[in-house]
Amino acid sequence: DTGVSQNPRHKITKRGQNVTFRCDPISEHNRLYWYRQTLGQGPEFLTYFQNEAQLEKSRLLSDRFSAERPKGSFSTLEIQRTEQGDSAMYLCASSYLSRADTQYFGPGTRLTVL
Amino acid sequence: GDSVTQMEGPVTLSEEAFLTINCTYTATGYPSLFWYVQYPGEGLQLLLKATKADDKGSNKGFEATYRKETTSFHLEKGSVQVSDSAVYFCALSDENSNYQLIWGAGTKLIIKP
């Protein structure tokens, strides 16, 4: 069990560019969640997958955001046409379906949009 | 909808002092309650949890009891150390919302030697 990993750890981009983040969950975890955390705030839910199916997206999630989890393993989160307001820490978490209330978090990807 | 409210920080204490960080919640169902900790430059770590009323979660000297009557889950530690300096988040999850975590804003704890 190597834990949840996320890449890159830091990303600096210019406004209008597209960015993609990757999350590798704990192996055999069925569920994968994406959250966003801005400075001084608790995380907020973005979306989650059960195996390869994306089952829920937050109403806060702009159409510029898209996430995938092909084959139910790693997941990617893409942000198109980034805006300065997208600057945040993007967190990934995973859990077993049978113990869905206990999520394990990765270190996060810090995005800075200039 | 569900929500979590925790005391604002920063909370500054001397080493070996007693710690309480208050957390209250509102929920329509029967949530599980959590405390997560975030050390500087690191990711969120699950500190403790409780899944039903009157359960006590404990870990590393920290404790919290699920109080349904007061909708609270206050975090306590009898004697804090400098190494406990971090941001502490209270959170809940509920089957009705697919176990997505609902978070408080976090409380920064500073322990002075």
PDB file of C-alpha atoms in Angstrom:
ATOM      1  CA  ASP A   1       0.000   0.000   0.000  1.00  0.00           C
ATOM      2  CA  THR A   2       1.879   3.020  -1.283  1.00  0.00           C
ATOM      3  CA  GLY A   3      -0.827   5.564  -0.591  1.00  0.00           C
ATOM      4  CA  VAL A   4      -2.526   7.994  -2.938  1.00  0.00           C
ATOM      5  CA  SER A   5      -0.140   9.823  -5.245  1.00  0.00           C
ATOM      6  CA  GLN A   6      -0.720  12.957  -7.312  1.00  0.00           C
ATOM      7  CA  ASN A   7       1.282  14.541 -10.081  1.00  0.00           C
ATOM      8  CA  PRO A   8       2.483  17.130 -10.553  1.00  0.00           C
ATOM      9  CA  ARG A   9       2.817  18.522  -7.047  1.00  0.00           C
ATOM     10  CA  HIS A  10       2.977  22.064  -8.327  1.00  0.00           C
ATOM     11  CA  LYS A  11       1.810  23.634 -11.562  1.00  0.00           C
ATOM     12  CA  ILE A  12       2.195  27.235 -12.655  1.00  0.00           C
ATOM     13  CA  THR A  13       0.389  28.238 -15.808  1.00  0.00           C
ATOM     14  CA  LYS A  14      -0.759  31.326 -17.645  1.00  0.00           C
ATOM     15  CA  ARG A  15      -4.397  32.285 -17.851  1.00  0.00           C
ATOM     16  CA  GLY A  16      -6.102  30.622 -20.782  1.00  0.00           C
ATOM     17  CA  GLN A  17      -3.883  27.548 -20.855  1.00  0.00           C
ATOM     18  CA  ASN A  18      -5.122  23.998 -20.276  1.00  0.00           C
ATOM     19  CA  VAL A  19      -3.754  21.894 -17.439  1.00  0.00           C
ATOM     20  CA  THR A  20      -4.128  18.223 -16.524  1.00  0.00           C
ATOM     21  CA  PHE A  21      -3.515  16.591 -13.160  1.00  0.00           C
ATOM     22  CA  ARG A  22      -3.163  12.907 -12.394  1.00  0.00           C
ATOM     23  CA  CYS A  23      -4.183  10.899  -9.340  1.00  0.00           C
ATOM     24  CA  ASP A  24      -3.160   7.318  -8.617  1.00  0.00           C
ATOM     25  CA  PRO A  25      -5.374   5.916  -5.854  1.00  0.00           C
ATOM     26  CA  ILE A  26      -4.585   3.144  -3.417  1.00  0.00           C
ATOM     27  CA  SER A  27      -4.803  -0.051  -5.429  1.00  0.00           C
ATOM     28  CA  GLU A  28      -8.160  -1.836  -5.190  1.00  0.00           C
ATOM     29  CA  HIS A  29      -9.943   1.264  -3.932  1.00  0.00           C
ATOM     30  CA  ASN A  30     -13.191   1.474  -5.880  1.00  0.00           C
ATOM     31  CA  ARG A  31     -14.008   5.085  -5.170  1.00  0.00           C
ATOM     32  CA  LEU A  32     -12.004   8.133  -6.135  1.00  0.00           C
ATOM     33  CA  TYR A  33     -12.860  11.696  -5.164  1.00  0.00           C
ATOM     34  CA  TRP A  34     -11.590  15.074  -6.313  1.00  0.00           C
ATOM     35  CA  TYR A  35     -11.714  18.109  -4.003  1.00  0.00           C
ATOM     36  CA  ARG A  36     -10.471  21.677  -4.303  1.00  0.00           C
ATOM     37  CA  GLN A  37      -9.010  23.653  -1.394  1.00  0.00           C
ATOM     38  CA  THR A  38      -8.375  27.380  -1.443  1.00  0.00           C
ATOM     39  CA  LEU A  39      -6.200  29.126   1.092  1.00  0.00           C
ATOM     40  CA  GLY A  40      -7.687  29.258   4.564  1.00  0.00           C
ATOM     41  CA  GLN A  41     -10.684  27.118   3.652  1.00  0.00           C
ATOM     42  CA  GLY A  42     -11.692  23.510   3.974  1.00  0.00           C
ATOM     43  CA  PRO A  43     -11.779  21.389   0.838  1.00  0.00           C
ATOM     44  CA  GLU A  44     -14.879  21.414  -1.363  1.00  0.00           C
ATOM     45  CA  PHE A  45     -16.152  18.442  -3.286  1.00  0.00           C
ATOM     46  CA  LEU A  46     -15.757  18.458  -7.074  1.00  0.00           C
ATOM     47  CA  THR A  47     -16.612  14.988  -8.342  1.00  0.00           C
ATOM     48  CA  TYR A  48     -16.303  11.286  -7.624  1.00  0.00           C
ATOM     49  CA  PHE A  49     -15.946   7.969  -9.452  1.00  0.00           C
ATOM     50  CA  GLN A  50     -16.978   4.485  -8.557  1.00  0.00           C
ATOM     51  CA  ASN A  51     -14.650   2.307 -10.580  1.00  0.00           C
ATOM     52  CA  GLU A  52     -14.663   3.939 -14.055  1.00  0.00           C
ATOM     53  CA  ALA A  53     -18.068   5.600 -13.740  1.00  0.00           C
ATOM     54  CA  GLN A  54     -18.312   9.262 -12.811  1.00  0.00           C
ATOM     55  CA  LEU A  55     -21.353   9.260 -10.547  1.00  0.00           C
ATOM     56  CA  GLU A  56     -21.608  12.830  -9.319  1.00  0.00           C
ATOM     57  CA  LYS A  57     -20.308  16.270 -10.146  1.00  0.00           C
ATOM     58  CA  SER A  58     -20.640  19.327  -7.960  1.00  0.00           C
ATOM     59  CA  ARG A  59     -22.890  22.064  -9.263  1.00  0.00           C
ATOM     60  CA  LEU A  60     -19.922  24.323  -8.579  1.00  0.00           C
ATOM     61  CA  LEU A  61     -17.907  22.509 -11.244  1.00  0.00           C
ATOM     62  CA  SER A  62     -17.568  24.648 -14.342  1.00  0.00           C
ATOM     63  CA  ASP A  63     -17.887  23.148 -17.829  1.00  0.00           C
ATOM     64  CA  ARG A  64     -14.183  23.909 -18.189  1.00  0.00           C
ATOM     65  CA  PHE A  65     -13.451  21.073 -15.776  1.00  0.00           C
ATOM     66  CA  SER A  66     -13.503  17.457 -16.879  1.00  0.00           C
ATOM     67  CA  ALA A  67     -12.405  14.312 -15.135  1.00  0.00           C
ATOM     68  CA  GLU A  68     -11.869  10.741 -16.273  1.00  0.00           C
ATOM     69  CA  ARG A  69     -10.989   7.442 -14.702  1.00  0.00           C
ATOM     70  CA  PRO A  70     -10.317   5.021 -17.539  1.00  0.00           C
ATOM     71  CA  LYS A  71     -10.350   1.363 -16.503  1.00  0.00           C
ATOM     72  CA  GLY A  72     -11.139   2.332 -12.945  1.00  0.00           C
ATOM     73  CA  SER A  73      -7.519   2.913 -11.984  1.00  0.00           C
ATOM     74  CA  PHE A  74      -5.842   6.333 -12.137  1.00  0.00           C
ATOM     75  CA  SER A  75      -7.837   9.493 -12.730  1.00  0.00           C
ATOM     76  CA  THR A  76      -7.140  12.740 -14.538  1.00  0.00           C
ATOM     77  CA  LEU A  77      -8.622  16.170 -13.917  1.00  0.00           C
ATOM     78  CA  GLU A  78      -8.366  18.653 -16.770  1.00  0.00           C
ATOM     79  CA  ILE A  79      -9.058  22.350 -16.578  1.00  0.00           C
ATOM     80  CA  GLN A  80      -9.467  24.138 -19.894  1.00  0.00           C
ATOM     81  CA  ARG A  81      -8.909  27.853 -20.420  1.00  0.00           C
ATOM     82  CA  THR A  82      -7.666  28.368 -16.885  1.00  0.00           C
ATOM     83  CA  GLU A  83      -8.660  31.474 -14.955  1.00  0.00           C
ATOM     84  CA  GLN A  84      -6.978  33.094 -11.971  1.00  0.00           C
ATOM     85  CA  GLY A  85      -9.857  31.926  -9.800  1.00  0.00           C
ATOM     86  CA  ASP A  86      -8.840  28.331 -10.512  1.00  0.00           C
ATOM     87  CA  SER A  87      -5.712  28.784  -8.397  1.00  0.00           C
ATOM     88  CA  ALA A  88      -6.060  26.300  -5.552  1.00  0.00           C
ATOM     89  CA  MET A  89      -4.880  22.978  -4.181  1.00  0.00           C
ATOM     90  CA  TYR A  90      -6.519  20.070  -5.989  1.00  0.00           C
ATOM     91  CA  LEU A  91      -6.871  17.027  -3.775  1.00  0.00           C
ATOM     92  CA  CYS A  92      -7.567  13.437  -4.674  1.00  0.00           C
ATOM     93  CA  ALA A  93      -8.842  10.810  -2.240  1.00  0.00           C
ATOM     94  CA  SER A  94      -9.765   7.150  -2.541  1.00  0.00           C
ATOM     95  CA  SER A  95     -11.708   4.614  -0.541  1.00  0.00           C
ATOM     96  CA  TYR A  96     -13.111   1.116  -0.642  1.00  0.00           C
ATOM     97  CA  LEU A  97     -16.744   0.942  -1.670  1.00  0.00           C
ATOM     98  CA  SER A  98     -17.486  -1.120   1.441  1.00  0.00           C
ATOM     99  CA  ARG A  99     -15.863   1.528   3.653  1.00  0.00           C
ATOM    100  CA  ALA A 100     -16.753   4.565   1.642  1.00  0.00           C
ATOM    101  CA  ASP A 101     -16.852   6.825   4.674  1.00  0.00           C
ATOM    102  CA  THR A 102     -13.082   6.579   5.156  1.00  0.00           C
ATOM    103  CA  GLN A 103     -11.120   8.394   2.489  1.00  0.00           C
ATOM    104  CA  TYR A 104      -7.351   8.579   2.138  1.00  0.00           C
ATOM    105  CA  PHE A 105      -5.871  11.688   0.603  1.00  0.00           C
ATOM    106  CA  GLY A 106      -2.978  12.342  -1.697  1.00  0.00           C
ATOM    107  CA  PRO A 107      -0.555  15.250  -1.172  1.00  0.00           C
ATOM    108  CA  GLY A 108      -2.423  17.447  -3.642  1.00  0.00           C
ATOM    109  CA  THR A 109      -1.476  19.461  -6.721  1.00  0.00           C
ATOM    110  CA  ARG A 110      -1.060  23.171  -6.148  1.00  0.00           C
ATOM    111  CA  LEU A 111      -2.152  25.169  -9.195  1.00  0.00           C
ATOM    112  CA  THR A 112      -1.151  28.778  -9.675  1.00  0.00           C
ATOM    113  CA  VAL A 113      -2.700  30.638 -12.592  1.00  0.00           C
ATOM    114  CA  LEU A 114      -0.865  33.842 -13.508  1.00  0.00           C
TER     115      LEU A 114
ATOM    116  CA  GLY B   1     -27.800  20.783   3.263  1.00  0.00           C
ATOM    117  CA  ASP B   2     -25.241  19.293   5.609  1.00  0.00           C
ATOM    118  CA  SER B   3     -22.648  21.623   7.106  1.00  0.00           C
ATOM    119  CA  VAL B   4     -19.785  21.756   9.596  1.00  0.00           C
ATOM    120  CA  THR B   5     -18.773  24.689  11.773  1.00  0.00           C
ATOM    121  CA  GLN B   6     -15.538  24.763  13.716  1.00  0.00           C
ATOM    122  CA  MET B   7     -13.905  27.355  15.878  1.00  0.00           C
ATOM    123  CA  GLU B   8     -11.816  29.948  14.147  1.00  0.00           C
ATOM    124  CA  GLY B   9      -8.111  30.051  14.637  1.00  0.00           C
ATOM    125  CA  PRO B  10      -5.390  30.443  15.119  1.00  0.00           C
ATOM    126  CA  VAL B  11      -5.358  28.770  18.500  1.00  0.00           C
ATOM    127  CA  THR B  12      -2.080  29.400  20.304  1.00  0.00           C
ATOM    128  CA  LEU B  13      -1.107  27.283  23.312  1.00  0.00           C
ATOM    129  CA  SER B  14       1.968  26.518  25.318  1.00  0.00           C
ATOM    130  CA  GLU B  15       3.447  23.027  25.279  1.00  0.00           C
ATOM    131  CA  GLU B  16       1.677  20.605  27.666  1.00  0.00           C
ATOM    132  CA  ALA B  17      -1.499  22.705  27.708  1.00  0.00           C
ATOM    133  CA  PHE B  18      -4.955  21.156  27.306  1.00  0.00           C
ATOM    134  CA  LEU B  19      -6.481  21.478  23.849  1.00  0.00           C
ATOM    135  CA  THR B  20     -10.096  21.766  22.773  1.00  0.00           C
ATOM    136  CA  ILE B  21     -11.158  22.593  19.225  1.00  0.00           C
ATOM    137  CA  ASN B  22     -14.912  22.899  18.898  1.00  0.00           C
ATOM    138  CA  CYS B  23     -16.851  21.400  16.016  1.00  0.00           C
ATOM    139  CA  THR B  24     -20.602  21.324  15.467  1.00  0.00           C
ATOM    140  CA  TYR B  25     -22.538  19.957  12.540  1.00  0.00           C
ATOM    141  CA  THR B  26     -25.922  19.937  10.877  1.00  0.00           C
ATOM    142  CA  ALA B  27     -27.040  16.884   8.952  1.00  0.00           C
ATOM    143  CA  THR B  28     -30.313  15.405   7.801  1.00  0.00           C
ATOM    144  CA  GLY B  29     -29.153  11.803   8.118  1.00  0.00           C
ATOM    145  CA  TYR B  30     -26.788   9.922  10.415  1.00  0.00           C
ATOM    146  CA  PRO B  31     -23.332  11.039   9.370  1.00  0.00           C
ATOM    147  CA  SER B  32     -19.917   9.728  10.218  1.00  0.00           C
ATOM    148  CA  LEU B  33     -17.681  12.376  11.765  1.00  0.00           C
ATOM    149  CA  PHE B  34     -13.979  12.914  11.229  1.00  0.00           C
ATOM    150  CA  TRP B  35     -11.007  14.972  12.256  1.00  0.00           C
ATOM    151  CA  TYR B  36      -8.283  15.397   9.666  1.00  0.00           C
ATOM    152  CA  VAL B  37      -4.921  17.065  10.250  1.00  0.00           C
ATOM    153  CA  GLN B  38      -2.756  18.911   7.741  1.00  0.00           C
ATOM    154  CA  TYR B  39       0.854  19.503   8.738  1.00  0.00           C
ATOM    155  CA  PRO B  40       2.744  22.288   6.982  1.00  0.00           C
ATOM    156  CA  GLY B  41       3.531  21.327   3.404  1.00  0.00           C
ATOM    157  CA  GLU B  42       1.786  17.971   3.665  1.00  0.00           C
ATOM    158  CA  GLY B  43      -1.517  16.412   2.628  1.00  0.00           C
ATOM    159  CA  LEU B  44      -4.576  15.709   4.731  1.00  0.00           C
ATOM    160  CA  GLN B  45      -4.285  12.819   7.166  1.00  0.00           C
ATOM    161  CA  LEU B  46      -7.173  11.122   8.897  1.00  0.00           C
ATOM    162  CA  LEU B  47      -6.681  11.674  12.615  1.00  0.00           C
ATOM    163  CA  LEU B  48      -9.748   9.956  14.039  1.00  0.00           C
ATOM    164  CA  LYS B  49     -13.346   9.161  13.271  1.00  0.00           C
ATOM    165  CA  ALA B  50     -16.641   8.123  14.855  1.00  0.00           C
ATOM    166  CA  THR B  51     -19.501   6.515  13.004  1.00  0.00           C
ATOM    167  CA  LYS B  52     -22.422   6.656  15.445  1.00  0.00           C
ATOM    168  CA  ALA B  53     -23.695   8.523  18.460  1.00  0.00           C
ATOM    169  CA  ASP B  54     -21.631   8.212  21.656  1.00  0.00           C
ATOM    170  CA  ASP B  55     -18.697   6.663  19.788  1.00  0.00           C
ATOM    171  CA  LYS B  56     -15.310   8.007  20.813  1.00  0.00           C
ATOM    172  CA  GLY B  57     -12.576   8.263  18.222  1.00  0.00           C
ATOM    173  CA  SER B  58      -8.992   8.415  19.443  1.00  0.00           C
ATOM    174  CA  ASN B  59      -5.494   8.522  17.980  1.00  0.00           C
ATOM    175  CA  LYS B  60      -2.086   9.907  19.019  1.00  0.00           C
ATOM    176  CA  GLY B  61      -3.522  11.215  22.301  1.00  0.00           C
ATOM    177  CA  PHE B  62      -6.369  13.062  20.574  1.00  0.00           C
ATOM    178  CA  GLU B  63      -9.996  12.199  21.327  1.00  0.00           C
ATOM    179  CA  ALA B  64     -13.416  13.252  20.102  1.00  0.00           C
ATOM    180  CA  THR B  65     -16.858  11.987  21.104  1.00  0.00           C
ATOM    181  CA  TYR B  66     -19.858  11.945  18.754  1.00  0.00           C
ATOM    182  CA  ARG B  67     -22.572  13.842  20.637  1.00  0.00           C
ATOM    183  CA  LYS B  68     -25.870  13.590  18.793  1.00  0.00           C
ATOM    184  CA  GLU B  69     -27.801  15.595  21.366  1.00  0.00           C
ATOM    185  CA  THR B  70     -25.538  18.622  20.917  1.00  0.00           C
ATOM    186  CA  THR B  71     -24.532  17.813  17.297  1.00  0.00           C
ATOM    187  CA  SER B  72     -20.912  18.199  18.279  1.00  0.00           C
ATOM    188  CA  PHE B  73     -17.586  16.434  17.779  1.00  0.00           C
ATOM    189  CA  HIS B  74     -15.053  18.473  19.744  1.00  0.00           C
ATOM    190  CA  LEU B  75     -11.381  17.534  19.482  1.00  0.00           C
ATOM    191  CA  GLU B  76      -9.395  17.278  22.729  1.00  0.00           C
ATOM    192  CA  LYS B  77      -5.880  16.458  23.823  1.00  0.00           C
ATOM    193  CA  GLY B  78      -4.628  16.486  27.368  1.00  0.00           C
ATOM    194  CA  SER B  79      -1.076  17.700  26.758  1.00  0.00           C
ATOM    195  CA  VAL B  80      -0.069  19.177  23.420  1.00  0.00           C
ATOM    196  CA  GLN B  81       3.405  19.155  21.915  1.00  0.00           C
ATOM    197  CA  VAL B  82       5.126  21.499  19.500  1.00  0.00           C
ATOM    198  CA  SER B  83       4.835  18.762  16.881  1.00  0.00           C
ATOM    199  CA  ASP B  84       1.010  19.037  17.067  1.00  0.00           C
ATOM    200  CA  SER B  85       1.191  22.414  15.333  1.00  0.00           C
ATOM    201  CA  ALA B  86      -0.937  22.001  12.212  1.00  0.00           C
ATOM    202  CA  VAL B  87      -4.333  22.814  10.733  1.00  0.00           C
ATOM    203  CA  TYR B  88      -7.167  20.626  12.000  1.00  0.00           C
ATOM    204  CA  PHE B  89     -10.310  20.024   9.951  1.00  0.00           C
ATOM    205  CA  CYS B  90     -13.600  18.642  11.164  1.00  0.00           C
ATOM    206  CA  ALA B  91     -15.665  16.863   8.512  1.00  0.00           C
ATOM    207  CA  LEU B  92     -18.694  14.671   8.033  1.00  0.00           C
ATOM    208  CA  SER B  93     -19.860  12.199   5.444  1.00  0.00           C
ATOM    209  CA  ASP B  94     -23.262  10.726   4.879  1.00  0.00           C
ATOM    210  CA  GLU B  95     -24.575   7.865   2.805  1.00  0.00           C
ATOM    211  CA  ASN B  96     -27.279  10.196   1.456  1.00  0.00           C
ATOM    212  CA  SER B  97     -24.619  12.345  -0.207  1.00  0.00           C
ATOM    213  CA  ASN B  98     -22.527   9.438  -1.487  1.00  0.00           C
ATOM    214  CA  TYR B  99     -20.000   9.892   1.310  1.00  0.00           C
ATOM    215  CA  GLN B 100     -18.548  13.077  -0.129  1.00  0.00           C
ATOM    216  CA  LEU B 101     -16.857  14.844   2.760  1.00  0.00           C
ATOM    217  CA  ILE B 102     -18.334  18.107   4.017  1.00  0.00           C
ATOM    218  CA  TRP B 103     -15.657  20.183   5.725  1.00  0.00           C
ATOM    219  CA  GLY B 104     -15.244  22.878   8.280  1.00  0.00           C
ATOM    220  CA  ALA B 105     -12.973  25.787   7.471  1.00  0.00           C
ATOM    221  CA  GLY B 106     -10.093  24.433   9.534  1.00  0.00           C
ATOM    222  CA  THR B 107      -8.455  25.604  12.757  1.00  0.00           C
ATOM    223  CA  LYS B 108      -4.778  26.450  12.807  1.00  0.00           C
ATOM    224  CA  LEU B 109      -3.078  25.276  15.989  1.00  0.00           C
ATOM    225  CA  ILE B 110       0.203  26.839  17.092  1.00  0.00           C
ATOM    226  CA  ILE B 111       2.062  25.288  20.008  1.00  0.00           C
ATOM    227  CA  LYS B 112       4.836  27.347  21.573  1.00  0.00           C
ATOM    228  CA  PRO B 113       7.674  25.668  23.475  1.00  0.00           C
TER     229      PRO B 113
END
